[in-house]
mmCIF file of C-alpha atoms in Angstrom:
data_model
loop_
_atom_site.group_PDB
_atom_site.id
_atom_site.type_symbol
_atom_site.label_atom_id
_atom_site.label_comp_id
_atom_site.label_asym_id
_atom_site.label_seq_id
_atom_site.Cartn_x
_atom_site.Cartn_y
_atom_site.Cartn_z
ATOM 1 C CA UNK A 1 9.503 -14.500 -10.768
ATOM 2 C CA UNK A 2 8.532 -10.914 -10.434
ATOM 3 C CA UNK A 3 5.095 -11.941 -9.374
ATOM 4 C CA UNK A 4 6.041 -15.066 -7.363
ATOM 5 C CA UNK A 5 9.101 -14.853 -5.555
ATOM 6 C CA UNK A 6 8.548 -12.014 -3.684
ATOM 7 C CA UNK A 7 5.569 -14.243 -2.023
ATOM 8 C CA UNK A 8 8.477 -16.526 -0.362
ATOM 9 C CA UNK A 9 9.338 -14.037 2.021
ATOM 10 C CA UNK A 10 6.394 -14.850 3.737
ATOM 11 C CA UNK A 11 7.416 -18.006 4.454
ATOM 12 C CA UNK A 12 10.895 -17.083 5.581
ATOM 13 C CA UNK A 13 10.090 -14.350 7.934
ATOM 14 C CA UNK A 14 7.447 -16.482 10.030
ATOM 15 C CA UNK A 15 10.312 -19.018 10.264
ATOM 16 C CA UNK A 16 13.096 -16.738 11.112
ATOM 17 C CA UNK A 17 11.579 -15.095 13.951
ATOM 18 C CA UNK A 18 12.348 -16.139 17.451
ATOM 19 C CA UNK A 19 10.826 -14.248 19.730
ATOM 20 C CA UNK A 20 8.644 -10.317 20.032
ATOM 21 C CA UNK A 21 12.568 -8.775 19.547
ATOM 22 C CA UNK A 22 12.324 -9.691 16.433
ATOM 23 C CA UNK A 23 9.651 -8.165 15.655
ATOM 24 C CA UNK A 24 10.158 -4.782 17.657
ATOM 25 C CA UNK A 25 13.422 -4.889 15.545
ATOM 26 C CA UNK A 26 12.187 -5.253 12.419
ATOM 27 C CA UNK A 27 8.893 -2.422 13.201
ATOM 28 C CA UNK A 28 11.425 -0.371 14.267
ATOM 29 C CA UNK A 29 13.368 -0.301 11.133
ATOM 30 C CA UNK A 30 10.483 0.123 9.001
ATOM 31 C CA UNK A 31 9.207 2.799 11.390
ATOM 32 C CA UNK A 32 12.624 5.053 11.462
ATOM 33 C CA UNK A 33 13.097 4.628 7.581
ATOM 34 C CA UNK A 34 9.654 5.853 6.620
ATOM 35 C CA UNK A 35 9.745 8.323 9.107
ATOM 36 C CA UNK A 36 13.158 9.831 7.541
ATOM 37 C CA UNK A 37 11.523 9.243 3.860
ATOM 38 C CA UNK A 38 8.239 11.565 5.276
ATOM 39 C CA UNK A 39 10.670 14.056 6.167
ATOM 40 C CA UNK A 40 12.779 13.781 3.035
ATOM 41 C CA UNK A 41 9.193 14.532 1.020
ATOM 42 C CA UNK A 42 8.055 17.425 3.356
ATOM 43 C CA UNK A 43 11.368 19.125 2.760
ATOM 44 C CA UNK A 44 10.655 18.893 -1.012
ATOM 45 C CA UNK A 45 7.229 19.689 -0.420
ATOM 46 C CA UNK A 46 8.798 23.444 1.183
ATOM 47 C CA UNK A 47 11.154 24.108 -1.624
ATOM 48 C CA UNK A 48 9.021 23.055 -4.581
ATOM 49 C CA UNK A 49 11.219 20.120 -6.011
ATOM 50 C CA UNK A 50 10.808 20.575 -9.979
ATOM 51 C CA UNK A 51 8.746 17.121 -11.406
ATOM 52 C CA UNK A 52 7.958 16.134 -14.385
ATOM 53 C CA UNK A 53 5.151 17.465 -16.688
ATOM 54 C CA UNK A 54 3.033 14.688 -16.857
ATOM 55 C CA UNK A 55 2.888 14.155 -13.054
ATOM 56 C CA UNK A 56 -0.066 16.394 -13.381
ATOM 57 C CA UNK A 57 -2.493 17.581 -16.032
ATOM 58 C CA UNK A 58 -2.917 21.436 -17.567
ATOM 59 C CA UNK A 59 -5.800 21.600 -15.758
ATOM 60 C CA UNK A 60 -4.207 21.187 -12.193
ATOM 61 C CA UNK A 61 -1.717 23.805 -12.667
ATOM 62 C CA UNK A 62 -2.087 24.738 -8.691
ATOM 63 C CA UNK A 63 -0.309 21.904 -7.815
ATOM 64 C CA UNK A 64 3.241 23.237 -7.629
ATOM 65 C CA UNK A 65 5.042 19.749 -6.984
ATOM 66 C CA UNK A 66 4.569 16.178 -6.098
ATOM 67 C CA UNK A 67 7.069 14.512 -3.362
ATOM 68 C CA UNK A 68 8.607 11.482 -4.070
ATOM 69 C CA UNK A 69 11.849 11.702 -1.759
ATOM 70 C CA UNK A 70 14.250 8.458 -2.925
ATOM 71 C CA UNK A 71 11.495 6.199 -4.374
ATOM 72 C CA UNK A 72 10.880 8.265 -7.511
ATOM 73 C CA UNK A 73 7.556 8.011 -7.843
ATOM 74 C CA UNK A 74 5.058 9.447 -5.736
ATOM 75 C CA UNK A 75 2.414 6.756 -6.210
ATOM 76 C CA UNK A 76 4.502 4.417 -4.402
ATOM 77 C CA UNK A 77 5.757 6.591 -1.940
ATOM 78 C CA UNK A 78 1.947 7.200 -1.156
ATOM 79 C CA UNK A 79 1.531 3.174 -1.331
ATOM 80 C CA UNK A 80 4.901 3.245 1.156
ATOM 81 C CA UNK A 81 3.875 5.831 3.461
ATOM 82 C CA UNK A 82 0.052 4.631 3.850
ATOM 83 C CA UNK A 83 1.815 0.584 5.021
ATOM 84 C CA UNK A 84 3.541 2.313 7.235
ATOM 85 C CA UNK A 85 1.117 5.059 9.035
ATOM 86 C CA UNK A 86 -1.086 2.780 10.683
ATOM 87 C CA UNK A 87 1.551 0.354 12.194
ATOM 88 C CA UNK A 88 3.430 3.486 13.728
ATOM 89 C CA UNK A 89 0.322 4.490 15.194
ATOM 90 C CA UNK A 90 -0.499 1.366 16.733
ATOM 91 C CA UNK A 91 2.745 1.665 18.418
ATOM 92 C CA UNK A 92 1.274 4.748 19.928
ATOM 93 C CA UNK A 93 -1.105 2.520 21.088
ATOM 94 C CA UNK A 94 0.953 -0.273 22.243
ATOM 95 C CA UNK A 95 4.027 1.859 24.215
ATOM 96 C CA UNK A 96 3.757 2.674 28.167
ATOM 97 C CA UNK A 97 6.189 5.757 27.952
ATOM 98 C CA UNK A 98 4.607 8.944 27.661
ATOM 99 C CA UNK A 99 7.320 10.526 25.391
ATOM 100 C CA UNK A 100 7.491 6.730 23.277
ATOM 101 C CA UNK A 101 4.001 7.837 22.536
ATOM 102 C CA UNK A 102 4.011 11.527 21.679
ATOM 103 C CA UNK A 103 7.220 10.642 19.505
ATOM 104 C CA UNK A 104 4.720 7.690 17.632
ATOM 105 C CA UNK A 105 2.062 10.008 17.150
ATOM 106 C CA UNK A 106 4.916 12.867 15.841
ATOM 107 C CA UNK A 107 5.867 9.985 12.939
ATOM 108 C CA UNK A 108 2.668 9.560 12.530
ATOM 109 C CA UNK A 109 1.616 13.008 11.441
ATOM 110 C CA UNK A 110 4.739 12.977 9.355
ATOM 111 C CA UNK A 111 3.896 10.127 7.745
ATOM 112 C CA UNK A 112 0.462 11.343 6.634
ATOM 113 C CA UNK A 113 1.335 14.763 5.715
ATOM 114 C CA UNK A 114 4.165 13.421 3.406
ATOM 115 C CA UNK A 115 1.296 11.183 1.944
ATOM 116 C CA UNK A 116 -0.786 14.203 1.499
ATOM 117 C CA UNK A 117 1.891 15.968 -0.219
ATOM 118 C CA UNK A 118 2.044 12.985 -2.746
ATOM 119 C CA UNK A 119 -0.794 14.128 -3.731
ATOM 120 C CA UNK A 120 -1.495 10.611 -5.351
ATOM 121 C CA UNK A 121 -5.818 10.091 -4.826
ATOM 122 C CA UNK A 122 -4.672 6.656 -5.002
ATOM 123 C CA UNK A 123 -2.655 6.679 -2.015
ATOM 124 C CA UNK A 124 -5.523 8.954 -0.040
ATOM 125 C CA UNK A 125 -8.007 6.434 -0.860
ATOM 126 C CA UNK A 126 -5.786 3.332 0.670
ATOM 127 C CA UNK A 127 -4.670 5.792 3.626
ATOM 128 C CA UNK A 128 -8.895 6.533 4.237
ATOM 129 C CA UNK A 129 -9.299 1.972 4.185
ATOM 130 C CA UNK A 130 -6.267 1.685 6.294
ATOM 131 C CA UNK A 131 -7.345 4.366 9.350
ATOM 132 C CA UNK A 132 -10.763 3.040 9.062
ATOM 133 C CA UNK A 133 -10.108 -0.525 9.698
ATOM 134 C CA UNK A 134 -7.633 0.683 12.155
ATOM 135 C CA UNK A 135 -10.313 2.638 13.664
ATOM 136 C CA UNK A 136 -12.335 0.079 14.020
ATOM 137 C CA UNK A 137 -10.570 -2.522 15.742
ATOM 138 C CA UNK A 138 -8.513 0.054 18.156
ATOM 139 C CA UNK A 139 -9.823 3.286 18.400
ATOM 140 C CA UNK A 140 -13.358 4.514 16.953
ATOM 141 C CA UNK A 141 -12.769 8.655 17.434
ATOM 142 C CA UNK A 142 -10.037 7.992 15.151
ATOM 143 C CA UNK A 143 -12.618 7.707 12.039
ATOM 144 C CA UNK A 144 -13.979 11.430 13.407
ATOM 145 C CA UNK A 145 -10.651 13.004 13.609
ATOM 146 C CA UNK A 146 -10.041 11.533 9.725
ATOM 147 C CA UNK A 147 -13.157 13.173 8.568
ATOM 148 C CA UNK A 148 -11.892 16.307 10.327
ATOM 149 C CA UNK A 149 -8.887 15.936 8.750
ATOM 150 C CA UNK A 150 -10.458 15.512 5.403
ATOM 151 C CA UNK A 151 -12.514 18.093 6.006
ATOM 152 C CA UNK A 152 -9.564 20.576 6.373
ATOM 153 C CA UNK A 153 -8.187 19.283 3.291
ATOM 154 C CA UNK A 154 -10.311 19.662 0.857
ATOM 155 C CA UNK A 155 -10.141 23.863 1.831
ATOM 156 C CA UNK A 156 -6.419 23.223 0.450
ATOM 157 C CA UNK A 157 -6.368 24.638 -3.004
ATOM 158 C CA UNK A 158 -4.351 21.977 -4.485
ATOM 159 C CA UNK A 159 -5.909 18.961 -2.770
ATOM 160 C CA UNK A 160 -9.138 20.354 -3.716
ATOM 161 C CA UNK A 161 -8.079 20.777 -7.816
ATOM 162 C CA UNK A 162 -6.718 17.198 -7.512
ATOM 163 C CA UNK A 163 -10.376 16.091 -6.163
ATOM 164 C CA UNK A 164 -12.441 18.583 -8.173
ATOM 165 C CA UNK A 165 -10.850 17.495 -11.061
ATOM 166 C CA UNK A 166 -11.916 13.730 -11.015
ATOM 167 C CA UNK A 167 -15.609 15.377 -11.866
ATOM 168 C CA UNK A 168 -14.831 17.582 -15.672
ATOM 169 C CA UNK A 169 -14.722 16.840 -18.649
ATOM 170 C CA UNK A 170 -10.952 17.283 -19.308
ATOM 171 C CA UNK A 171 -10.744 14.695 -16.951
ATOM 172 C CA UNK A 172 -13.162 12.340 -18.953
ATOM 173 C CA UNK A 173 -11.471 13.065 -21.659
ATOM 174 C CA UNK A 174 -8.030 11.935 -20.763
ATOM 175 C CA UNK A 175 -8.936 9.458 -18.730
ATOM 176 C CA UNK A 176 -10.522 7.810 -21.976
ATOM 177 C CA UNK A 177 -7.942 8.345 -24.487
ATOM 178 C CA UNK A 178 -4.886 7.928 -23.047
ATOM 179 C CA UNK A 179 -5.589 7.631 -19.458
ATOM 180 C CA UNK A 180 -6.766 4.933 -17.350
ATOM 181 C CA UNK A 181 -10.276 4.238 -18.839
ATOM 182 C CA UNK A 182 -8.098 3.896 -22.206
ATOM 183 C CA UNK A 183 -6.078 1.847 -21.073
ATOM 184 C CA UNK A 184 -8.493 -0.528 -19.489
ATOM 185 C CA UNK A 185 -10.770 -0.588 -22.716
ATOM 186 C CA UNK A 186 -7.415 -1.414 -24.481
ATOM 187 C CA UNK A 187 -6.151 -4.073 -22.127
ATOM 188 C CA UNK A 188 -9.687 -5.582 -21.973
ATOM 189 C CA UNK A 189 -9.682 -5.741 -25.503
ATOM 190 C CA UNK A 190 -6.693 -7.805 -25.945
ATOM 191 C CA UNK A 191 -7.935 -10.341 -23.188
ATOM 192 C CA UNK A 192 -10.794 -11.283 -25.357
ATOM 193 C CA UNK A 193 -9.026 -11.676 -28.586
ATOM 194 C CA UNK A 194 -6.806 -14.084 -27.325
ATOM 195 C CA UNK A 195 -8.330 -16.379 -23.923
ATOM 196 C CA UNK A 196 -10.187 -14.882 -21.351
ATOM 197 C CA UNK A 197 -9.541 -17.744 -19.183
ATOM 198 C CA UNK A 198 -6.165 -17.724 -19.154
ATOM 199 C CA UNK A 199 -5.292 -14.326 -20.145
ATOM 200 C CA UNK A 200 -2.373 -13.149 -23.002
ATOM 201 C CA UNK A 201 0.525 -14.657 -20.382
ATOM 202 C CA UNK A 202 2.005 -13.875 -17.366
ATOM 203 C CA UNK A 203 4.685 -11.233 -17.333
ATOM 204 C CA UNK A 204 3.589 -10.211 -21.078
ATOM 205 C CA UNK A 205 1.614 -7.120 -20.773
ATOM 206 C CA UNK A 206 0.739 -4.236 -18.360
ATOM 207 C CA UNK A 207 3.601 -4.305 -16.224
ATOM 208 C CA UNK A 208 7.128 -3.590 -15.563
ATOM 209 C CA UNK A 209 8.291 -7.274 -16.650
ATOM 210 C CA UNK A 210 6.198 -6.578 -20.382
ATOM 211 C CA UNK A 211 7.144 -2.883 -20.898
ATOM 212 C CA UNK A 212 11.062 -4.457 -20.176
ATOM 213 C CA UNK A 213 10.363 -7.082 -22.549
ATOM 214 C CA UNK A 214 7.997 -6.139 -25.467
ATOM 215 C CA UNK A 215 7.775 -9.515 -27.823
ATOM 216 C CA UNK A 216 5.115 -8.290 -29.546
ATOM 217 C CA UNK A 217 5.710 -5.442 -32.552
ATOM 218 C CA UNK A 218 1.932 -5.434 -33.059
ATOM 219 C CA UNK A 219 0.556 -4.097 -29.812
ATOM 220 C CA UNK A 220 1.431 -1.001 -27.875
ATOM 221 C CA UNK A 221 2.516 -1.538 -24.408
ATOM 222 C CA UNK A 222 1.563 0.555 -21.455
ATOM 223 C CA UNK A 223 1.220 -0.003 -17.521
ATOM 224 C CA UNK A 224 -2.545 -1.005 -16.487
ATOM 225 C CA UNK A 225 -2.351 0.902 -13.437
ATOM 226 C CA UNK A 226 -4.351 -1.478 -11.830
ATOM 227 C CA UNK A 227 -2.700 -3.783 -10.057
ATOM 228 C CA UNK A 228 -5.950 -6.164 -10.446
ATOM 229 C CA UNK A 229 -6.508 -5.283 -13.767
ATOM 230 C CA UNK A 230 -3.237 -6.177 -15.296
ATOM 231 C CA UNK A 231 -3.177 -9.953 -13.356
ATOM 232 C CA UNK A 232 -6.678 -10.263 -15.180
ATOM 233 C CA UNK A 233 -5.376 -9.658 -18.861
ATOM 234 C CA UNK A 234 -2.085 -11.495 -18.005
ATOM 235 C CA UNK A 235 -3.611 -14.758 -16.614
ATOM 236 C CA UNK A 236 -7.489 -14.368 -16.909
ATOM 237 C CA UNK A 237 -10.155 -15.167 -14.934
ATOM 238 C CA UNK A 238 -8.570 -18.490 -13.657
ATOM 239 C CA UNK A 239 -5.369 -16.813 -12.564
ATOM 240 C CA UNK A 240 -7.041 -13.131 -11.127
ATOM 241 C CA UNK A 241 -9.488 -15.660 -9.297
ATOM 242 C CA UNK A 242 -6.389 -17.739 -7.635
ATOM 243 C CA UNK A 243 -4.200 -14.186 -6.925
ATOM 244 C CA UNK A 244 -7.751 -12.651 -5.038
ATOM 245 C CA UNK A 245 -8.096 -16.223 -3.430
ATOM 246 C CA UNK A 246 -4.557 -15.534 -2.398
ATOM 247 C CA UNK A 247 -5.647 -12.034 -0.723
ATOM 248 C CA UNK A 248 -8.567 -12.901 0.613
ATOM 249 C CA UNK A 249 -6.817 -16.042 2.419
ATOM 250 C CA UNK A 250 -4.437 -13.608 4.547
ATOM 251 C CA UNK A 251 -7.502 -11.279 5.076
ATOM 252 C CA UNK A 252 -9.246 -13.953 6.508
ATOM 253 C CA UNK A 253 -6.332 -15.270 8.583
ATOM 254 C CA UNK A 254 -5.279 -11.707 9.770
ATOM 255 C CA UNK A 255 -8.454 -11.210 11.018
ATOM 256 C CA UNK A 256 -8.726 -14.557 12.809
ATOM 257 C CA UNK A 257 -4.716 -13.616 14.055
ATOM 258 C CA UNK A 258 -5.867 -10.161 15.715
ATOM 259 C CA UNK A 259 -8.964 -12.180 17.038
ATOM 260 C CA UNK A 260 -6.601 -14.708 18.701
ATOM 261 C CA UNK A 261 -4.685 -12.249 20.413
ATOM 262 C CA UNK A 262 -7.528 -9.755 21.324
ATOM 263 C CA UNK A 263 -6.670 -9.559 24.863
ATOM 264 C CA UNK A 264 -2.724 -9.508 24.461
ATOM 265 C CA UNK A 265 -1.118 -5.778 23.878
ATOM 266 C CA UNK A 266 0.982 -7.240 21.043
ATOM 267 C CA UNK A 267 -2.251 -7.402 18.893
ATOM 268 C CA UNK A 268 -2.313 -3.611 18.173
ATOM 269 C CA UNK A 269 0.536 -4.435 16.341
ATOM 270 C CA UNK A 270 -0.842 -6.948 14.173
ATOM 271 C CA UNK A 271 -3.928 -4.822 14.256
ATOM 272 C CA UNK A 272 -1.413 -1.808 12.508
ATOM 273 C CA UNK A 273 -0.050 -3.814 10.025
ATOM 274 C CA UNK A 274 -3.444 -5.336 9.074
ATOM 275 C CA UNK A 275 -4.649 -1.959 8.467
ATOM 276 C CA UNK A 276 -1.553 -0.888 6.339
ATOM 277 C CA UNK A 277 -1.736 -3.857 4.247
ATOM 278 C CA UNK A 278 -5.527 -3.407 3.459
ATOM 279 C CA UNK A 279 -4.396 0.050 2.290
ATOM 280 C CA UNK A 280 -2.373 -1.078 0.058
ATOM 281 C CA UNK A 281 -4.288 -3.660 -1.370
ATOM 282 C CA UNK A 282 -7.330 -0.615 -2.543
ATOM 283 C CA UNK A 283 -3.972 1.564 -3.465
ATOM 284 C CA UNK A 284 -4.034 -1.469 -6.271
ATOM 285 C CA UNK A 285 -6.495 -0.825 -7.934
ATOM 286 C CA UNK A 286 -5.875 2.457 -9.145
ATOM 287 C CA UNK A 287 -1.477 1.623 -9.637
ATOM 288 C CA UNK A 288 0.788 -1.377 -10.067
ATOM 289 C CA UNK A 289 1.983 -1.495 -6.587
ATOM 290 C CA UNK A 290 2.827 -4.927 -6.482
ATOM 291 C CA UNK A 291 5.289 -4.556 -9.757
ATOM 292 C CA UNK A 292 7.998 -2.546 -7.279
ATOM 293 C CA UNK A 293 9.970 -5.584 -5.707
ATOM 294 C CA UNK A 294 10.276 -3.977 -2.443
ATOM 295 C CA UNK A 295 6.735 -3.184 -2.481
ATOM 296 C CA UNK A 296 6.223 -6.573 -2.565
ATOM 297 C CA UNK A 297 8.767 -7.949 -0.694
ATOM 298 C CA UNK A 298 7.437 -5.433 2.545
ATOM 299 C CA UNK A 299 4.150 -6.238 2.007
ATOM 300 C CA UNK A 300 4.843 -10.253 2.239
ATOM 301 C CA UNK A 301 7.276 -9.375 5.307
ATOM 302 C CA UNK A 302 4.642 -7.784 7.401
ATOM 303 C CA UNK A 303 1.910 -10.119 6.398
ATOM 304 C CA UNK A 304 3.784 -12.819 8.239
ATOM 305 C CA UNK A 305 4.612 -10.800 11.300
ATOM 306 C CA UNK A 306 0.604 -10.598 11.639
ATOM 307 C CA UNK A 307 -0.016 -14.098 10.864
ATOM 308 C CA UNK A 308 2.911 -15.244 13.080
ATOM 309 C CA UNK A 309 1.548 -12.765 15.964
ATOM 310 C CA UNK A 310 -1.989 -14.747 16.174
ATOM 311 C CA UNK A 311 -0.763 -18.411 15.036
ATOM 312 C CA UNK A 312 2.696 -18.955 15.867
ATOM 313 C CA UNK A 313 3.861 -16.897 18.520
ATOM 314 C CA UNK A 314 2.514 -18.553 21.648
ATOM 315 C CA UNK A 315 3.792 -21.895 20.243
ATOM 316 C CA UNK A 316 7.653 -20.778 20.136
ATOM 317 C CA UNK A 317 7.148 -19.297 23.416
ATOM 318 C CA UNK A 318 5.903 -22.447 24.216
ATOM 319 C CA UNK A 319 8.926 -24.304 22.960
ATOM 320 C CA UNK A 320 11.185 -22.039 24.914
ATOM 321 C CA UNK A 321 9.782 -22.697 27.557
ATOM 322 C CA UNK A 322 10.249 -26.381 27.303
ATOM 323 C CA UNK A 323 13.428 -26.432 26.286
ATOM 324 C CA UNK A 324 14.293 -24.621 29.396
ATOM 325 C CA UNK A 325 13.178 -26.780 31.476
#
């Protein structure tokens, strides 16, 4: 269920929508809560919210705090922030109003300052995919101003420990016993003692639903923190196989929506969420971002705004059309 049902709201949302209110309504929501989230993490960014410990390592010291505002983790509040980002810039993009776009752009910055302030390299990497697709379909000076950005960055001492410190050995170290090179050895090794093919069971180790759960007093459980990862040792080769057939499905449709609509304003939109949703999907492979239901359930929602955009749109409109006659 955890992995499943969160799927279906795919197939509600392209249903329930009507007409492009719909979808302003539900951007807009999206939009104005991660915009007061970004805020909410800045602010705790300025006054040093206390975290835990193991949020960093001894060897990061300089890195005074990680925001998390009212998700709790700042992972997925990275994960959040970097869905978001893109589609509020498109809006940028897509508005007429002078001041509708400044105030985009303003969100915009919020959003990817709060992200930086995350300090999760997961999130940075999906945020880096999701402005460069962006970038590519909408706006190509937008991949120079990232590198600029970057560039600026890295000259902040803490973003540069948490970068610099991907390359020592204390890194090596604990990301090989106890870390996430451990943990794949260890999950790895429990795929091949029992079927590769099909994998140790769905829901039975690496995730929120095993760690819940643990039916199994001879193995120690742990998150994979890899999305990817964790649907291999669960359901093998067969079942990773179906779950990136799955992916690369939308990808392929999402591109082929945006392509539809090329010459209609509306696909920026479908262009932003596209981007968003790619982020997320390389944020994966370094967390379980797909274990937090609403995670899910967002990701699912705005993957059927984009395919609705490019394949079902102009057919309501259609219908409204004839019905009004």
């Amino acid at each position: 269920r955890a992995v499943v049902q969160y799927m279906l709201w795919f197939y509600v949302l392209t249903r329930i929508i009507e007409n492009d209110g719909d979808i302003y309504a539900f951007c807009a929501t999206m939009i104005g809560t991660a915009t007061l989230i970004a805020l909410h993490g800045i602010y705790q960014y300025i006054i040093a919210v206390p975290i835990p410990s193991h949020w960093v390592s001894q060897a990061e010291m300089g890195v005074r705090t990680r925001v998390f505002s009212i998700i709790g983790s700042p992972n997925i509040m990275g994960s959040y922030l970097v869905m978001i980002a893109p589609l509020t810039a498109a809006f940028a993009y897509y508005l007429k109003p002078l001041w509708a776009k400044m105030l985009m752009w303003g969100c915009t910055f919020l959003m990817c300052l709060a992200c930086l302030f995350t300090f999760s390299r997961g999130a940075w990497l999906g945020m880096a995919v999701a402005v460069f697709i962006f970038a590519l379909y909408r706006d190509r000076k937008l991949i120079a101003l990232m590198a600029l950005a970057a560039g600026v960055a890295v000259f902040i001492p803490q973003v540069a420990n948490r970068i610099t410190f991907l390359f020592t050995s204390e890194f090596d170290l604990a990301n090989m016993f106890g870390g996430r090179g451990g943990r794949r050895r260890e999950g790895l090794k429990l795929l091949y003692s029992v079927n590769p093919w099909f994998g140790y069971g769905l829901g039975r180790f690496g995730g929120a639903v095993a760690m819940q759960n643990q039916i199994n007093s001879n193995i120690s459980y742990f998150y994979m923190d890899n999305y990817y990862l964790k649907t291999l040792v669960e359901m093998g080769y067969i079942g990773l196989g179906g779950f990136i057939f799955t992916l690369a499905g939308f990808v392929f449709n999402a591109m082929r929506s945006i392509h539809r609509t090329k010459d209609e304003p509306v696909s920026t939109i479908a262009v932003g969420m596209f981007a968003g949703l790619a982020g997320v999907m390389t944020h994966c492979l370094t967390e379980n971002i797909f274990e937090v239901p609403y995670m899910n359930a967002y990701f699912w929602g705005a993957a059927a705004i984009v395919i609705y955009i490019g394949f079902l749109r102009a057919r309501k409109q259609q219908g409204r059309q004839h019905r009004s006659l």
